[in-house]
Amino acid sequence: MSVVKIFPRAEEPPAQALSANPAAEASTTILETTPEKPVVANSLPASEPYPFDRAFHAMLARFTGGISPAALSLAWLDWSAHLAAAPERQMQMFRSGLRDTGRFLQAVAHATSQKPWSVIEPQGRDRRFKDPQWEVAPFNLFAQAFLLTERWWHDATTGVRGVSHANEAVVEFSVRQMLDMLAPSNFAATNPQVLEKALRSGGENFVFGWQNWCSDLMRLLSISKPAGDEQFVVGRTVAASPGKVVYRNDLIELIQYHPTTAQVRPEPILIVPAWIMKYYILDLSPQNSLVRYLTGQGFTVFAISWRNPDAKDRDVAFDDYRKLGVMAALDTIGRIIPDRKTHALGYCLGGTLLSIAAAAMARDGDRRLGTITLLAAQTDFTEAGELTLFINESQVAFLEDMMWQRGYLDTTQMAGAFQLLRSNELIWSRLSRDYLMGESSQPSDLMAWNADATRLPYRMHSEYLRKLFLDNDLAEGRYRVEGRSVSLSDIHAPMFVVGTLADHVAPWRSVYKIHYQADADVTFLLTSGGHNAGVVAPPEEPWHNYQVMTKAADAPYVGPDEWLKLAPHVEGSWWPEWAKWLAARSGAPCDPPSIGVGCVDGLPDAPGDYVHT
């Protein structure tokens, strides 16, 4: 059942407020105008259906990591039933396994004379067996046996005629997760690097590994931050760009950063980050802060800092984030810098929200947005990568029941899903390095930010999953704002859209679809790296590169594969490219604006209070 039906909404006001902390309560009257507050719902609606069933599902989710057993079982049933009815395919699988076994046995018989990887070699992205020690027998044979098994299972779980694409992806993904757990790199006896280190250190690496495991367990039980994160303190070493909170409501704090140049561009920049994580991904350490880079380029920068919701915020809606977030921020910026258009930037889910807000503004004749920049943000969710494995009717209903009991989606659920998408890099390589090799990972500001997770309100997250992921309402013209449909084709402001080459969360080909959705000039840039590391790309880091090309609004559409061949390659960070694009669409530099408007003395300096919740 749709959560929209469970919680009927009136036209005004928003569904339910975020409960403000004491600092927020003290400041809601500081500004000249304060947005209307949603109504707090202290208890569940009396019409909540089947509460016992939902409580049972919530309890079950504690043992399944939030994965729906029904969704998983249906996927495996679909695959196994169709495979059972395909005897010719079974014979082909048998012959393939027999052929691989014969080739492997031949490699075993000539292990001392044959070159390594004579039967199969790791794919380019597989770093588990890259070390030269894996080229020596018998470890090379262990690795080849595993890779042959992995390939056989991949062939067995894909391409079975009649299996739905969604179920096939779930089966292939779950098999891959099980096989990744059994890789020879994960065991001391079959990992040559571990054995070599044990020989050199007299087994000391296992002692250090045991200590690392114990310390991680203690931190897990005490819900404390990872070791080394104490050097990354919000407001001192990260999120340290000087600024001032100039507006606050029950959902956001709006930060205005101090200028670092004598003159600034007249058009301000508004950063709309995702509320899945804390906002300061774009204001990490001074050397890799996009905020600091932009102020250094002569821009006035504003950033939204979302408040971390709790159980009392269960009925906050997705549209409340648009009203109390994007629109409230634009209203405040308009009072501080009147009669100027705004360069709006949205990152990840914040970019999706900004797209919706921009479409609604264009529909209503609101022309306050001068340009729109989307960073790894999707507006069409039909090809949203492996994250869609967790999104189907059964899985969403299961998640809703889990959130229904708590009032929010817990931080561990979202973090666990992202880790599974890159289990080799984020789980098993860490197991080998920390617990078998006895080494400690060097902490980084990006890792510290990643550990600073947030919760997601029940209603908002359910609406997001159903309307955008499941039903794809935004891309198909069914998404409604204030009772009327919105369309991305109404957007005519120039757009700068960034995709990242190795993005598992927002695949770049999915991000690329904005080309045929918006009726605007679109400059698309594809940068190296992943969802986070590709975006955080300061010019001082030399290993970045990108491709970029602009499509005029009336130009013919170019598909993503053709775009890859046509777009020129550039070495270096994409930040200067974007800054140059913004400068070309901005006015001549002028004196900096005032910090805030009216009395803002009662509001804190950046990074504010909400980032600490």
XYZ file of C-alpha atoms in Angstrom:
613
model
C 0.000 0.000 0.000
C 1.295 3.406 -0.881
C 2.320 5.517 2.043
C 0.563 8.423 0.375
C -2.704 6.596 0.943
C -1.774 5.722 4.490
C -1.092 9.353 5.338
C -3.572 11.561 3.442
C -2.351 15.135 3.102
C -4.182 18.394 3.101
C -3.155 21.106 0.692
C -1.755 23.259 3.540
C 0.412 22.946 5.606
C 3.132 20.291 5.089
C 2.477 16.936 6.674
C 4.500 17.048 9.854
C 7.306 18.978 11.405
C 10.744 17.973 12.277
C 11.081 18.382 16.011
C 13.518 21.212 16.510
C 16.299 21.101 19.048
C 16.409 23.838 21.696
C 18.680 25.993 19.562
C 16.256 25.753 16.676
C 13.269 26.644 18.851
C 15.061 29.731 20.060
C 15.784 30.973 16.572
C 12.628 30.439 14.580
C 11.537 34.065 15.086
C 14.891 35.682 14.321
C 14.153 36.340 10.672
C 11.526 38.674 9.351
C 9.543 35.774 7.926
C 9.402 32.186 9.039
C 7.909 29.391 6.907
C 4.867 27.714 8.228
C 5.674 24.760 10.385
C 4.280 21.318 9.658
C 1.975 19.816 12.226
C 3.602 17.412 14.656
C 2.037 13.982 14.769
C 2.756 12.373 18.111
C 0.975 9.119 17.438
C 0.269 6.815 14.530
C -3.003 7.217 12.641
C -5.771 5.014 13.961
C -6.264 3.550 10.492
C -2.750 2.065 10.296
C -3.368 -1.311 8.598
C -2.232 -4.656 9.980
C 0.025 -3.405 12.788
C 0.931 -6.923 13.945
C 2.093 -7.925 10.466
C 4.158 -4.775 10.155
C 5.718 -5.287 13.570
C 6.573 -8.871 12.603
C 8.235 -7.696 9.393
C 10.164 -5.057 11.329
C 11.436 -7.721 13.714
C 12.344 -9.987 10.809
C 14.314 -7.170 9.191
C 16.704 -7.155 12.147
C 17.855 -10.638 11.125
C 17.922 -10.094 7.354
C 19.718 -6.754 7.243
C 16.611 -5.125 5.778
C 16.485 -7.512 2.785
C 13.028 -8.872 2.060
C 13.076 -12.717 2.210
C 10.018 -12.796 -0.059
C 11.722 -10.683 -2.737
C 14.835 -12.834 -2.604
C 12.853 -16.100 -2.714
C 10.757 -14.956 -5.671
C 13.875 -14.051 -7.631
C 15.484 -17.437 -6.998
C 12.221 -19.234 -7.812
C 11.948 -17.378 -11.119
C 15.507 -18.302 -12.083
C 15.449 -21.935 -10.908
C 12.033 -22.686 -12.457
C 13.082 -21.411 -15.866
C 16.435 -23.163 -15.678
C 14.730 -26.431 -14.706
C 12.624 -26.162 -17.874
C 15.679 -25.595 -20.092
C 17.450 -28.969 -20.541
C 19.568 -27.739 -23.458
C 20.817 -24.815 -21.358
C 21.627 -27.248 -18.541
C 23.653 -29.390 -20.950
C 25.515 -26.308 -22.149
C 26.332 -25.387 -18.525
C 27.524 -28.953 -17.893
C 29.783 -28.916 -20.960
C 31.152 -25.518 -19.992
C 31.978 -26.733 -16.494
C 33.577 -29.893 -17.877
C 35.687 -27.893 -20.336
C 36.884 -25.470 -17.650
C 37.711 -28.367 -15.324
C 39.790 -30.048 -18.027
C 41.714 -26.880 -18.791
C 42.335 -26.279 -15.098
C 43.601 -29.823 -14.506
C 45.967 -29.400 -17.441
C 47.235 -26.167 -15.856
C 47.755 -28.022 -12.563
C 49.769 -30.730 -14.308
C 52.047 -28.127 -15.918
C 52.024 -25.599 -13.086
C 55.802 -25.194 -13.047
C 56.197 -24.674 -16.790
C 53.119 -22.707 -17.820
C 52.799 -18.960 -17.563
C 50.507 -17.602 -14.823
C 46.877 -16.995 -15.732
C 47.067 -19.538 -18.544
C 43.394 -20.492 -18.118
C 41.755 -17.283 -16.905
C 42.973 -13.953 -15.620
C 41.349 -11.322 -13.399
C 39.291 -8.581 -14.996
C 40.718 -5.074 -15.018
C 38.607 -3.884 -12.083
C 39.452 -6.889 -9.896
C 42.308 -5.861 -7.594
C 42.263 -8.946 -5.362
C 44.922 -10.812 -7.340
C 47.005 -7.943 -8.739
C 50.018 -8.492 -6.480
C 52.935 -10.444 -8.101
C 52.741 -13.114 -5.347
C 49.526 -14.351 -6.951
C 51.454 -15.349 -10.084
C 53.317 -18.105 -8.205
C 51.981 -21.673 -7.785
C 49.977 -22.860 -5.937
C 48.387 -19.462 -5.221
C 47.924 -18.747 -8.905
C 45.995 -21.993 -9.202
C 43.825 -21.089 -6.216
C 42.984 -17.782 -7.864
C 42.286 -19.341 -11.267
C 40.021 -21.987 -9.749
C 38.053 -19.270 -7.994
C 37.810 -17.103 -11.114
C 36.612 -20.073 -13.186
C 33.942 -20.806 -10.585
C 32.939 -17.158 -10.533
C 32.621 -17.055 -14.318
C 30.640 -20.287 -14.432
C 28.122 -19.010 -11.913
C 27.849 -15.686 -13.727
C 27.046 -17.517 -16.974
C 24.608 -19.800 -15.137
C 22.639 -16.978 -13.513
C 22.415 -14.699 -16.538
C 20.795 -15.181 -19.906
C 18.291 -17.860 -18.824
C 15.385 -17.398 -21.213
C 12.169 -16.221 -19.542
C 13.677 -14.848 -16.327
C 12.805 -11.218 -15.685
C 15.725 -8.808 -15.812
C 15.101 -7.665 -12.237
C 15.082 -11.206 -10.820
C 18.104 -12.191 -12.890
C 20.039 -9.238 -11.465
C 19.072 -10.181 -7.893
C 20.176 -13.801 -8.351
C 23.452 -12.846 -10.038
C 24.161 -10.238 -7.355
C 23.448 -12.579 -4.431
C 25.601 -15.349 -5.947
C 28.391 -12.852 -6.487
C 28.189 -11.761 -2.851
C 28.511 -15.353 -1.655
C 31.424 -16.077 -3.976
C 33.217 -12.855 -2.985
C 33.093 -14.076 0.595
C 34.851 -17.320 -0.419
C 37.645 -15.728 -2.458
C 41.110 -17.144 -1.612
C 42.285 -13.617 -0.816
C 40.028 -13.678 2.255
C 41.805 -16.603 3.969
C 45.251 -16.634 5.508
C 46.172 -20.120 4.237
C 45.475 -19.214 0.580
C 46.679 -15.613 0.525
C 50.412 -15.386 -0.315
C 50.672 -11.788 0.909
C 49.385 -12.760 4.350
C 51.690 -15.780 4.563
C 54.722 -13.742 3.510
C 53.989 -11.104 6.135
C 53.458 -13.762 8.801
C 56.811 -15.301 7.904
C 58.593 -11.941 8.074
C 56.942 -10.784 11.309
C 56.824 -14.127 13.112
C 53.012 -14.070 13.120
C 52.839 -10.585 14.588
C 50.378 -9.526 11.885
C 47.770 -11.917 13.337
C 48.186 -10.331 16.773
C 47.680 -6.867 15.302
C 44.765 -8.159 13.257
C 43.130 -9.554 16.377
C 43.566 -6.195 18.075
C 42.008 -4.427 15.089
C 39.061 -6.816 15.180
C 38.522 -6.320 18.922
C 38.701 -2.539 18.649
C 36.245 -2.549 15.742
C 33.881 -4.757 17.734
C 34.041 -2.447 20.744
C 33.333 0.595 18.569
C 30.421 -1.227 16.947
C 28.902 -2.100 20.318
C 29.431 1.404 21.671
C 28.312 3.059 18.388
C 31.408 5.240 18.331
C 33.293 6.622 15.349
C 36.067 4.650 13.608
C 39.589 4.998 14.934
C 41.431 8.024 13.633
C 38.263 10.001 12.929
C 38.941 12.152 15.987
C 41.404 14.160 13.874
C 38.536 15.213 11.595
C 36.461 17.527 13.756
C 33.453 19.243 12.166
C 33.979 22.970 12.309
C 37.725 22.750 12.899
C 39.398 20.448 10.385
C 36.407 19.626 8.157
C 33.423 21.864 7.339
C 35.763 24.677 8.381
C 35.136 27.303 5.694
C 34.264 30.559 7.511
C 30.644 31.558 7.245
C 27.437 32.291 9.092
C 24.060 30.609 9.458
C 21.720 33.265 8.063
C 18.442 31.351 8.199
C 17.005 28.423 10.099
C 13.734 26.534 10.151
C 12.778 23.106 11.454
C 14.464 21.364 8.507
C 17.470 23.395 7.364
C 20.135 25.838 8.323
C 21.239 28.046 5.438
C 24.935 28.918 5.592
C 26.367 31.977 3.833
C 30.134 31.767 3.445
C 32.380 34.767 3.871
C 33.960 36.083 0.654
C 37.681 35.565 0.187
C 38.098 38.006 -2.706
C 37.715 41.790 -2.775
C 34.917 41.547 -5.307
C 32.455 38.781 -6.130
C 30.168 37.784 -8.954
C 26.705 39.296 -8.482
C 24.937 35.931 -8.862
C 25.157 33.700 -5.765
C 25.567 29.915 -5.721
C 23.170 27.737 -3.720
C 24.372 24.227 -2.852
C 21.596 21.659 -2.269
C 23.272 18.519 -0.883
C 21.645 15.149 -0.331
C 20.194 14.578 3.127
C 21.293 10.942 3.067
C 24.635 12.196 4.411
C 25.873 15.426 6.019
C 26.239 18.452 3.768
C 29.979 18.971 4.216
C 30.992 16.456 1.537
C 31.508 19.663 -0.486
C 33.367 21.384 2.356
C 35.831 18.772 3.597
C 39.381 19.693 4.500
C 40.553 23.117 3.234
C 42.641 21.528 0.470
C 39.671 19.670 -1.066
C 36.726 21.907 -0.213
C 34.581 22.897 -3.189
C 33.097 25.695 -1.084
C 36.524 27.176 -0.417
C 37.453 26.806 -4.085
C 34.314 28.671 -5.207
C 34.789 31.553 -2.787
C 38.384 31.755 -3.999
C 37.037 32.122 -7.549
C 34.976 35.131 -6.510
C 31.539 33.590 -5.902
C 29.138 34.153 -3.030
C 28.256 30.669 -1.786
C 25.255 29.487 0.224
C 24.806 25.868 1.372
C 21.891 24.019 2.931
C 22.634 21.969 6.035
C 19.810 19.487 6.671
C 18.772 18.548 10.176
C 19.071 14.863 11.082
C 15.511 13.586 11.659
C 14.396 11.256 14.431
C 11.306 9.189 15.272
C 9.105 12.265 15.814
C 9.692 13.252 12.200
C 8.150 10.095 10.769
C 5.502 11.948 8.737
C 7.749 14.525 7.032
C 7.028 14.341 3.298
C 9.345 14.539 0.315
C 7.709 17.799 -0.730
C 8.502 19.283 2.676
C 12.161 19.077 1.681
C 11.360 21.144 -1.397
C 9.325 23.761 0.482
C 11.361 24.109 3.666
C 14.642 23.371 1.896
C 15.119 24.653 -1.650
C 12.340 27.227 -1.739
C 12.998 28.608 1.750
C 16.693 28.948 0.877
C 15.913 30.785 -2.368
C 13.540 33.131 -0.525
C 16.267 33.989 1.985
C 18.909 34.483 -0.713
C 16.487 36.781 -2.530
C 16.226 38.984 0.551
C 20.006 39.105 0.980
C 20.811 39.603 -2.725
C 17.649 40.981 -4.346
C 16.998 41.048 -8.078
C 19.741 38.562 -8.892
C 19.382 35.088 -10.332
C 20.914 32.148 -8.485
C 23.273 29.432 -9.698
C 21.776 26.323 -8.077
C 23.799 23.138 -7.531
C 22.275 19.819 -6.473
C 24.276 16.768 -5.465
C 22.900 13.207 -5.618
C 19.403 13.155 -4.096
C 19.719 16.911 -3.617
C 20.054 17.185 -7.392
C 16.870 15.187 -7.911
C 15.060 17.503 -5.487
C 16.511 20.569 -7.221
C 15.299 19.244 -10.589
C 11.774 18.883 -9.217
C 11.897 22.351 -7.673
C 13.254 23.849 -10.913
C 10.529 22.180 -12.978
C 7.835 23.467 -10.623
C 9.340 26.971 -10.673
C 9.477 26.965 -14.476
C 5.867 25.800 -14.626
C 4.803 28.644 -12.350
C 6.853 31.332 -14.097
C 9.429 31.660 -11.294
C 12.668 32.712 -13.037
C 15.005 32.991 -10.052
C 17.338 30.231 -11.239
C 20.032 31.445 -13.606
C 21.739 28.068 -14.102
C 21.298 24.547 -12.753
C 24.174 22.195 -11.933
C 23.541 18.528 -11.149
C 26.273 16.354 -9.638
C 25.706 12.578 -9.930
C 21.962 13.196 -9.757
C 19.328 11.050 -11.463
C 16.037 12.238 -12.900
C 15.139 8.924 -14.552
C 15.380 5.774 -12.451
C 14.830 3.011 -14.986
C 18.578 2.294 -15.117
C 19.643 3.318 -11.644
C 22.356 0.682 -11.279
C 22.644 -2.081 -8.724
C 20.856 0.028 -6.132
C 17.616 -0.963 -7.880
C 18.223 -4.535 -6.692
C 16.916 -3.336 -3.335
C 13.929 -1.577 -4.881
C 10.849 -3.563 -5.873
C 7.330 -3.756 -4.473
C 8.152 -6.514 -2.003
C 11.368 -4.840 -0.844
C 9.795 -1.378 -0.500
C 6.888 -2.797 1.511
C 9.406 -4.565 3.755
C 11.389 -1.358 4.215
C 8.203 0.568 4.967
C 7.308 -1.881 7.720
C 10.802 -1.582 9.167
C 10.617 2.227 9.072
C 7.022 2.207 10.347
C 8.132 0.821 13.689
C 11.068 3.231 14.127
C 9.724 6.247 12.297
C 12.861 6.487 10.139
C 15.369 4.482 8.136
C 18.375 3.753 10.317
C 21.851 4.833 9.242
C 23.181 1.256 9.222
C 20.594 0.137 6.651
C 21.629 2.690 4.031
C 25.344 2.258 4.743
C 25.038 -1.522 4.468
C 23.339 -1.283 1.084
C 26.091 0.964 -0.295
C 28.793 -1.335 1.069
C 27.239 -4.371 -0.624
C 27.398 -2.585 -3.966
C 31.194 -2.498 -3.635
C 31.778 -5.388 -1.271
C 35.235 -6.230 -2.649
C 36.588 -2.741 -1.986
C 34.603 -1.825 1.121
C 34.245 -5.142 2.987
C 36.548 -7.988 1.923
C 39.654 -5.996 1.050
C 39.373 -4.321 4.444
C 39.027 -7.724 6.130
C 42.226 -8.902 4.471
C 44.144 -5.708 5.169
C 43.021 -5.041 8.755
C 42.521 -8.525 10.182
C 44.878 -10.774 8.197
C 47.688 -8.385 7.333
C 47.330 -6.623 10.689
C 47.471 -3.202 9.094
C 45.317 -0.218 9.988
C 43.614 1.853 7.347
C 44.817 5.413 7.195
C 41.856 7.624 8.078
C 40.777 10.293 5.613
C 38.333 13.166 5.692
C 36.165 11.392 3.114
C 36.003 8.246 5.264
C 35.176 10.338 8.347
C 32.382 12.078 6.453
C 31.075 8.731 5.218
C 30.836 7.499 8.816
C 28.847 10.609 9.811
C 25.580 9.131 8.572
C 22.030 10.447 8.848
C 18.546 9.000 9.194
C 15.686 9.292 6.706
C 12.049 10.009 7.722
C 9.558 7.215 7.156
C 7.158 9.076 4.879
C 9.783 10.967 2.874
C 11.806 7.864 2.090
C 8.735 5.826 1.207
C 7.492 8.510 -1.175
C 10.962 8.803 -2.709
C 11.221 5.053 -3.317
C 7.702 4.694 -4.675
C 7.266 7.833 -6.752
C 10.772 8.025 -8.180
C 12.371 4.570 -8.080
C 9.367 2.267 -8.437
C 6.965 4.342 -10.539
C 9.475 6.746 -12.175
C 6.848 9.479 -11.972
C 9.255 12.372 -12.575
C 10.626 11.044 -15.867
C 7.183 9.981 -17.097
C 5.343 13.219 -16.331
C 3.230 12.007 -13.406
C 5.060 13.730 -10.556
C 2.859 16.354 -8.908
C 3.847 19.446 -6.973
C 1.089 21.289 -5.149
C -1.551 19.275 -6.939
C -0.297 19.813 -10.490
C 2.078 17.808 -12.674
C 5.585 19.022 -13.380
C 7.795 18.276 -16.366
C 11.537 18.600 -16.730
C 10.925 19.814 -20.280
C 9.775 23.123 -18.774
C 13.359 23.797 -17.622
C 15.109 26.215 -19.987
C 17.935 27.487 -17.769
C 21.423 26.363 -18.874
C 22.455 23.123 -17.182
C 25.855 21.715 -16.204
C 25.532 18.005 -15.451
C 28.325 15.883 -13.984
C 28.460 12.088 -14.094
C 31.220 9.949 -12.625
C 32.701 7.042 -14.547
C 32.673 4.439 -11.735
C 29.435 5.505 -10.019
C 27.547 2.582 -8.421
C 24.847 4.836 -6.951
C 23.974 7.071 -9.921
C 25.413 5.426 -13.067
C 26.523 8.077 -15.524
C 24.383 6.718 -18.354
C 21.362 7.202 -16.112
C 22.460 10.764 -15.264
C 22.990 11.384 -19.007
C 19.256 11.024 -19.685
C 18.743 14.665 -18.728
C 19.711 15.405 -22.350
C 16.296 14.373 -23.666
C 14.296 15.459 -20.618
C 15.145 19.136 -20.194
C 14.601 21.698 -22.956
C 17.843 23.515 -22.187
C 21.462 23.866 -23.191
C 23.154 20.945 -21.410
C 26.877 20.779 -20.786
C 27.585 17.201 -19.773
C 30.862 16.316 -18.073
C 32.018 12.766 -17.315
C 34.792 12.638 -14.737
C 36.969 9.822 -13.468
C 36.277 8.331 -10.057
C 33.166 7.234 -8.214
C 30.097 8.820 -6.684
C 32.058 10.739 -4.046
C 35.731 10.667 -5.040
C 34.867 11.774 -8.574
C 32.998 14.832 -7.313
C 35.581 15.802 -4.682
C 38.327 16.538 -7.223
C 40.474 19.531 -6.210
C 42.798 20.890 -8.919
C 45.861 20.030 -6.808
C 45.205 16.303 -7.280
C 46.850 15.335 -10.589
C 45.186 12.007 -11.306
C 41.769 13.337 -12.351
C 40.546 13.537 -15.939
C 37.265 14.169 -17.677
C 35.355 14.486 -20.935
C 32.999 17.367 -21.620
C 30.696 18.497 -24.423
C 27.781 20.901 -24.730
C 24.480 20.169 -26.474
C 22.323 23.142 -27.407
C 18.643 22.881 -26.608
C 17.705 22.643 -30.299
C 20.586 20.342 -31.304
C 20.029 16.682 -32.238
C 20.294 14.141 -29.461
C 23.556 12.193 -29.164
C 23.467 8.855 -27.341
C 25.868 8.102 -24.474
C 28.043 5.693 -26.454
C 28.420 8.174 -29.320
C 29.089 10.924 -26.779
C 32.012 8.909 -25.376
C 33.628 8.869 -28.810
C 32.997 12.554 -29.566
C 33.670 14.325 -26.263
C 37.278 15.531 -25.933
C 39.464 14.243 -23.086
C 40.966 16.695 -20.604
C 43.524 15.928 -17.919
C 42.904 17.461 -14.511
C 40.051 18.367 -12.191
C 36.624 19.314 -13.493
C 36.271 22.161 -10.969
C 38.031 24.818 -13.125
C 35.882 23.792 -16.113
C 32.722 24.382 -14.114
C 34.000 27.639 -12.591
C 34.741 28.922 -16.097
C 31.252 27.882 -17.229
C 29.670 29.729 -14.278
C 31.779 32.845 -14.841
C 30.644 33.023 -18.469
C 27.027 33.133 -17.242
C 27.606 35.657 -14.457
C 27.844 39.413 -14.327
C 30.896 41.586 -13.767
C 32.423 41.412 -10.248
C 31.033 43.818 -7.667
C 31.239 44.454 -3.938
C 30.277 41.472 -1.729
C 26.744 41.416 -0.289
C 25.990 41.702 3.407
C 26.067 38.591 5.556
C 22.427 37.754 6.169
C 19.539 40.157 6.364
C 17.901 41.567 9.463
C 19.047 40.346 12.862
C 21.083 37.170 12.560
C 23.205 37.638 15.688
C 21.378 34.831 17.471
C 22.327 32.321 14.779
C 25.622 30.412 14.987
C 28.651 30.659 12.748
C 29.282 27.968 10.148
C 28.969 25.008 10.153
C 25.948 25.628 12.402
C 24.146 23.394 14.859
C 22.238 20.966 12.602
C 25.415 19.333 11.290
C 26.086 18.077 14.838
C 22.677 16.393 15.262
